[in-house]
Amino acid sequence: MTGADLEVDFWDVGQGDCSVIKLPGGRLILIDVGPRGCPLIEWLREGSRRSAAIEAVILTHNDADHTGSLPVLIQECRNRIGTLWMLQDRPKADPIFQKTFRAALEGEREGCYRIETATRGQILWSDRARDYTLRIVHPSFTQNILAADPNDTSAVIVLEQGGRNLITWPGDLQLRTAAAVLIGQPPTMMMGPHHGGPSDYPTKATRKRMTETERPRRMQEMRDAAAALKPEWNFVSVGSRNSYHHPRPGFLRLMASQGARVI
């Protein structure tokens, strides 16, 4: 997405998520940083971006396909990051969380930036003159603590202008949860969720195991959620040989049936 004063890139990083918002004046906001080896790092080494200030790094959750490049990013860019936003989405001793947190903690201990909790209600960035706001709408503190799965507590980031939801990043959230979180505020553009394979959209094998009552009910819930969201553009970054059944063809058809251009 490109405007007169704001540019947003949805990166193709294979099985992972990474988006870059270029702010007026050349500052950057990173929403997820992709898997290990993500081309984002090389991009940040080139030209004027070698010294560009990174207003914020926002991690929707701590899966490696969203945070794998964080250690190298911290190593190379720590002195130009303002704030790193993240969640504790699994036990503190969990190796996946530890890997991300250790990388983040290194820069904070050196006084390079601060780490903040990505909780509902937080304003990540705003521009009053242009009426832009980037904020977190999920999860609340309670939702984060009670989440049964890290994907359930995935942060939902919304870029608004004048109260209009321009872009939503729902991370790996379920489709139904994303629709409930954004009720009455459908996005013009949406990333994912979950690489085109939200966990509540059943695979063909799963549908076969459902009862005659469960199957139509679930599919109706999927249609209702898609109709509630109804983005004009739906971006998906997905690995061509992943083992997760991503993207799910039925999900892509579902979003397209609501008028979304699926990329």
C-alpha positions as a Python dict, from the first residue, in 0.01 Angstrom:
ca = {
    (1, 'M'): (0, 0, 0),
    (2, 'T'): (138, 340, -98),
    (3, 'G'): (2, 682, -8),
    (4, 'A'): (134, 1035, -28),
    (5, 'D'): (283, 1014, 319),
    (6, 'L'): (285, 646, 419),
    (7, 'E'): (403, 327, 251),
    (8, 'V'): (336, -29, 366),
    (9, 'D'): (512, -335, 224),
    (10, 'F'): (376, -685, 282),
    (11, 'W'): (680, -906, 242),
    (12, 'D'): (697, -1244, 71),
    (13, 'V'): (916, -1435, 319),
    (14, 'G'): (792, -1786, 251),
    (15, 'Q'): (639, -1955, 554),
    (16, 'G'): (632, -1649, 779),
    (17, 'D'): (513, -1293, 827),
    (18, 'C'): (694, -963, 783),
    (19, 'S'): (560, -616, 702),
    (20, 'V'): (732, -277, 692),
    (21, 'I'): (565, 58, 740),
    (22, 'K'): (767, 351, 605),
    (23, 'L'): (670, 661, 800),
    (24, 'P'): (699, 1023, 690),
    (25, 'G'): (1062, 1128, 721),
    (26, 'G'): (1197, 780, 653),
    (27, 'R'): (1146, 612, 990),
    (28, 'L'): (1035, 248, 988),
    (29, 'I'): (799, 22, 1182),
    (30, 'L'): (845, -355, 1151),
    (31, 'I'): (550, -586, 1216),
    (32, 'D'): (695, -935, 1259),
    (33, 'V'): (1042, -995, 1116),
    (34, 'G'): (1002, -1323, 928),
    (35, 'P'): (1189, -1650, 972),
    (36, 'R'): (1562, -1698, 1003),
    (37, 'G'): (1730, -1581, 683),
    (38, 'C'): (1455, -1330, 607),
    (39, 'P'): (1559, -1081, 333),
    (40, 'L'): (1450, -800, 564),
    (41, 'I'): (1799, -798, 719),
    (42, 'E'): (1975, -751, 387),
    (43, 'W'): (1723, -482, 292),
    (44, 'L'): (1802, -289, 611),
    (45, 'R'): (2172, -292, 517),
    (46, 'E'): (2117, -113, 186),
    (47, 'G'): (2138, 258, 102),
    (48, 'S'): (1974, 509, 332),
    (49, 'R'): (1807, 226, 529),
    (50, 'R'): (2146, 154, 690),
    (51, 'S'): (2084, 449, 919),
    (52, 'A'): (1704, 474, 917),
    (53, 'A'): (1547, 495, 1264),
    (54, 'I'): (1324, 198, 1350),
    (55, 'E'): (1037, 348, 1547),
    (56, 'A'): (914, 8, 1666),
    (57, 'V'): (950, -364, 1616),
    (58, 'I'): (618, -538, 1687),
    (59, 'L'): (597, -916, 1725),
    (60, 'T'): (245, -1056, 1701),
    (61, 'H'): (366, -1372, 1878),
    (62, 'N'): (684, -1571, 1926),
    (63, 'D'): (670, -1845, 1662),
    (64, 'A'): (997, -1875, 1471),
    (65, 'D'): (836, -1788, 1136),
    (66, 'H'): (746, -1446, 1279),
    (67, 'T'): (1055, -1385, 1496),
    (68, 'G'): (1338, -1596, 1351),
    (69, 'S'): (1535, -1296, 1221),
    (70, 'L'): (1513, -1106, 1549),
    (71, 'P'): (1859, -1208, 1684),
    (72, 'V'): (2035, -1076, 1372),
    (73, 'L'): (1813, -766, 1367),
    (74, 'I'): (1904, -689, 1729),
    (75, 'Q'): (2271, -753, 1661),
    (76, 'E'): (2284, -513, 1367),
    (77, 'C'): (2018, -251, 1443),
    (78, 'R'): (1985, -231, 1822),
    (79, 'N'): (2107, 129, 1842),
    (80, 'R'): (1831, 257, 1615),
    (81, 'I'): (1527, 72, 1753),
    (82, 'G'): (1287, 276, 1967),
    (83, 'T'): (1056, 15, 2120),
    (84, 'L'): (1021, -362, 2090),
    (85, 'W'): (667, -486, 2152),
    (86, 'M'): (610, -852, 2236),
    (87, 'L'): (398, -1094, 2438),
    (88, 'Q'): (473, -1374, 2678),
    (89, 'D'): (258, -1621, 2491),
    (90, 'R'): (392, -1940, 2650),
    (91, 'P'): (571, -2038, 2973),
    (92, 'K'): (886, -1839, 3048),
    (93, 'A'): (1101, -2153, 3037),
    (94, 'D'): (969, -2259, 2695),
    (95, 'P'): (1267, -2280, 2454),
    (96, 'I'): (1081, -2094, 2178),
    (97, 'F'): (998, -1803, 2408),
    (98, 'Q'): (1346, -1806, 2562),
    (99, 'K'): (1515, -1776, 2223),
    (100, 'T'): (1312, -1468, 2130),
    (101, 'F'): (1329, -1309, 2474),
    (102, 'R'): (1707, -1357, 2511),
    (103, 'A'): (1762, -1177, 2182),
    (104, 'A'): (1527, -894, 2284),
    (105, 'L'): (1672, -863, 2635),
    (106, 'E'): (2025, -815, 2508),
    (107, 'G'): (1948, -477, 2352),
    (108, 'E'): (1735, -357, 2642),
    (109, 'R'): (2008, -434, 2895),
    (110, 'E'): (2245, -222, 2691),
    (111, 'G'): (1998, 68, 2703),
    (112, 'C'): (1934, 63, 2329),
    (113, 'Y'): (1554, 38, 2347),
    (114, 'R'): (1274, -67, 2581),
    (115, 'I'): (1058, -380, 2567),
    (116, 'E'): (683, -327, 2613),
    (117, 'T'): (390, -569, 2638),
    (118, 'A'): (175, -591, 2325),
    (119, 'T'): (-161, -557, 2502),
    (120, 'R'): (-499, -430, 2387),
    (121, 'G'): (-529, -52, 2407),
    (122, 'Q'): (-163, 26, 2344),
    (123, 'I'): (-97, 300, 2088),
    (124, 'L'): (212, 199, 1893),
    (125, 'W'): (239, 512, 1680),
    (126, 'S'): (19, 804, 1582),
    (127, 'D'): (31, 1105, 1352),
    (128, 'R'): (-231, 1361, 1454),
    (129, 'A'): (-171, 1585, 1152),
    (130, 'R'): (-257, 1300, 914),
    (131, 'D'): (-498, 1128, 1155),
    (132, 'Y'): (-314, 795, 1155),
    (133, 'T'): (-310, 558, 1452),
    (134, 'L'): (-139, 221, 1484),
    (135, 'R'): (-276, 31, 1782),
    (136, 'I'): (-324, -311, 1941),
    (137, 'V'): (-682, -441, 1970),
    (138, 'H'): (-609, -795, 2102),
    (139, 'P'): (-529, -956, 2343),
    (140, 'S'): (-631, -816, 2678),
    (141, 'F'): (-425, -913, 2983),
    (142, 'T'): (-681, -1179, 3074),
    (143, 'Q'): (-700, -1320, 2721),
    (144, 'N'): (-324, -1352, 2715),
    (145, 'I'): (-308, -1535, 3048),
    (146, 'L'): (-598, -1771, 2974),
    (147, 'A'): (-504, -1856, 2614),
    (148, 'A'): (-478, -2232, 2563),
    (149, 'D'): (-247, -2193, 2262),
    (150, 'P'): (8, -1925, 2162),
    (151, 'N'): (-189, -1857, 1843),
    (152, 'D'): (-497, -1773, 2052),
    (153, 'T'): (-316, -1479, 2210),
    (154, 'S'): (-162, -1350, 1889),
    (155, 'A'): (-156, -970, 1889),
    (156, 'V'): (-390, -799, 1644),
    (157, 'I'): (-245, -475, 1505),
    (158, 'V'): (-466, -217, 1331),
    (159, 'L'): (-362, 84, 1124),
    (160, 'E'): (-642, 341, 1120),
    (161, 'Q'): (-696, 675, 955),
    (162, 'G'): (-986, 886, 1066),
    (163, 'G'): (-1142, 588, 1241),
    (164, 'R'): (-1127, 376, 925),
    (165, 'N'): (-950, 40, 954),
    (166, 'L'): (-696, 52, 671),
    (167, 'I'): (-490, -257, 754),
    (168, 'T'): (-513, -536, 1009),
    (169, 'W'): (-236, -778, 1105),
    (170, 'P'): (-403, -1063, 1301),
    (171, 'G'): (-92, -1282, 1326),
    (172, 'D'): (-190, -1648, 1363),
    (173, 'L'): (-530, -1588, 1523),
    (174, 'Q'): (-833, -1799, 1435),
    (175, 'L'): (-1058, -1650, 1167),
    (176, 'R'): (-1361, -1642, 1399),
    (177, 'T'): (-1163, -1467, 1673),
    (178, 'A'): (-1029, -1209, 1428),
    (179, 'A'): (-1385, -1136, 1311),
    (180, 'A'): (-1503, -1099, 1672),
    (181, 'V'): (-1213, -868, 1762),
    (182, 'L'): (-1278, -646, 1459),
    (183, 'I'): (-1658, -650, 1473),
    (184, 'G'): (-1795, -331, 1321),
    (185, 'Q'): (-1450, -231, 1197),
    (186, 'P'): (-1367, -443, 888),
    (187, 'P'): (-1023, -385, 736),
    (188, 'T'): (-952, -263, 386),
    (189, 'M'): (-642, -486, 385),
    (190, 'M'): (-557, -788, 596),
    (191, 'M'): (-246, -1005, 640),
    (192, 'G'): (-332, -1373, 682),
    (193, 'P'): (-441, -1487, 933),
    (194, 'H'): (-208, -1781, 988),
    (195, 'H'): (-61, -1788, 636),
    (196, 'G'): (-395, -1857, 473),
    (197, 'G'): (-466, -2151, 701),
    (198, 'P'): (-640, -2027, 1017),
    (199, 'S'): (-662, -2316, 1262),
    (200, 'D'): (-1041, -2301, 1282),
    (201, 'Y'): (-1078, -2345, 904),
    (202, 'P'): (-1094, -2727, 883),
    (203, 'T'): (-888, -2924, 634),
    (204, 'K'): (-1066, -3174, 411),
    (205, 'A'): (-952, -3456, 643),
    (206, 'T'): (-1087, -3272, 947),
    (207, 'R'): (-1422, -3213, 780),
    (208, 'K'): (-1453, -3585, 713),
    (209, 'R'): (-1414, -3655, 1085),
    (210, 'M'): (-1681, -3403, 1183),
    (211, 'T'): (-2036, -3510, 1247),
    (212, 'E'): (-2319, -3421, 1011),
    (213, 'T'): (-2415, -3149, 1259),
    (214, 'E'): (-2067, -3011, 1326),
    (215, 'R'): (-1955, -2979, 965),
    (216, 'P'): (-2225, -2742, 830),
    (217, 'R'): (-2220, -2539, 1152),
    (218, 'R'): (-1844, -2482, 1130),
    (219, 'M'): (-1855, -2390, 762),
    (220, 'Q'): (-2137, -2143, 828),
    (221, 'E'): (-1925, -1988, 1103),
    (222, 'M'): (-1642, -1953, 852),
    (223, 'R'): (-1869, -1782, 600),
    (224, 'D'): (-2003, -1548, 870),
    (225, 'A'): (-1649, -1458, 983),
    (226, 'A'): (-1533, -1392, 626),
    (227, 'A'): (-1840, -1177, 559),
    (228, 'A'): (-1775, -977, 877),
    (229, 'L'): (-1412, -912, 782),
    (230, 'K'): (-1456, -873, 405),
    (231, 'P'): (-1120, -709, 325),
    (232, 'E'): (-1063, -569, -21),
    (233, 'W'): (-711, -716, -17),
    (234, 'N'): (-590, -1028, 165),
    (235, 'F'): (-213, -1088, 177),
    (236, 'V'): (-64, -1430, 255),
    (237, 'S'): (304, -1520, 289),
    (238, 'V'): (340, -1897, 272),
    (239, 'G'): (608, -2160, 214),
    (240, 'S'): (557, -2369, -100),
    (241, 'R'): (655, -2694, 74),
    (242, 'N'): (521, -2640, 424),
    (243, 'S'): (367, -2926, 620),
    (244, 'Y'): (77, -2727, 766),
    (245, 'H'): (-168, -2739, 472),
    (246, 'H'): (-113, -2366, 412),
    (247, 'P'): (-275, -2197, 239),
    (248, 'R'): (-603, -2384, 258),
    (249, 'P'): (-768, -2363, -84),
    (250, 'G'): (-1113, -2342, 74),
    (251, 'F'): (-1006, -2042, 280),
    (252, 'L'): (-869, -1863, -27),
    (253, 'R'): (-1192, -1931, -215),
    (254, 'L'): (-1392, -1814, 85),
    (255, 'M'): (-1212, -1479, 104),
    (256, 'A'): (-1234, -1435, -273),
    (257, 'S'): (-1610, -1501, -256),
    (258, 'Q'): (-1636, -1197, -27),
    (259, 'G'): (-1471, -977, -288),
    (260, 'A'): (-1115, -993, -151),
    (261, 'R'): (-822, -991, -390),
    (262, 'V'): (-604, -1264, -241),
    (263, 'I'): (-230, -1219, -294),
}
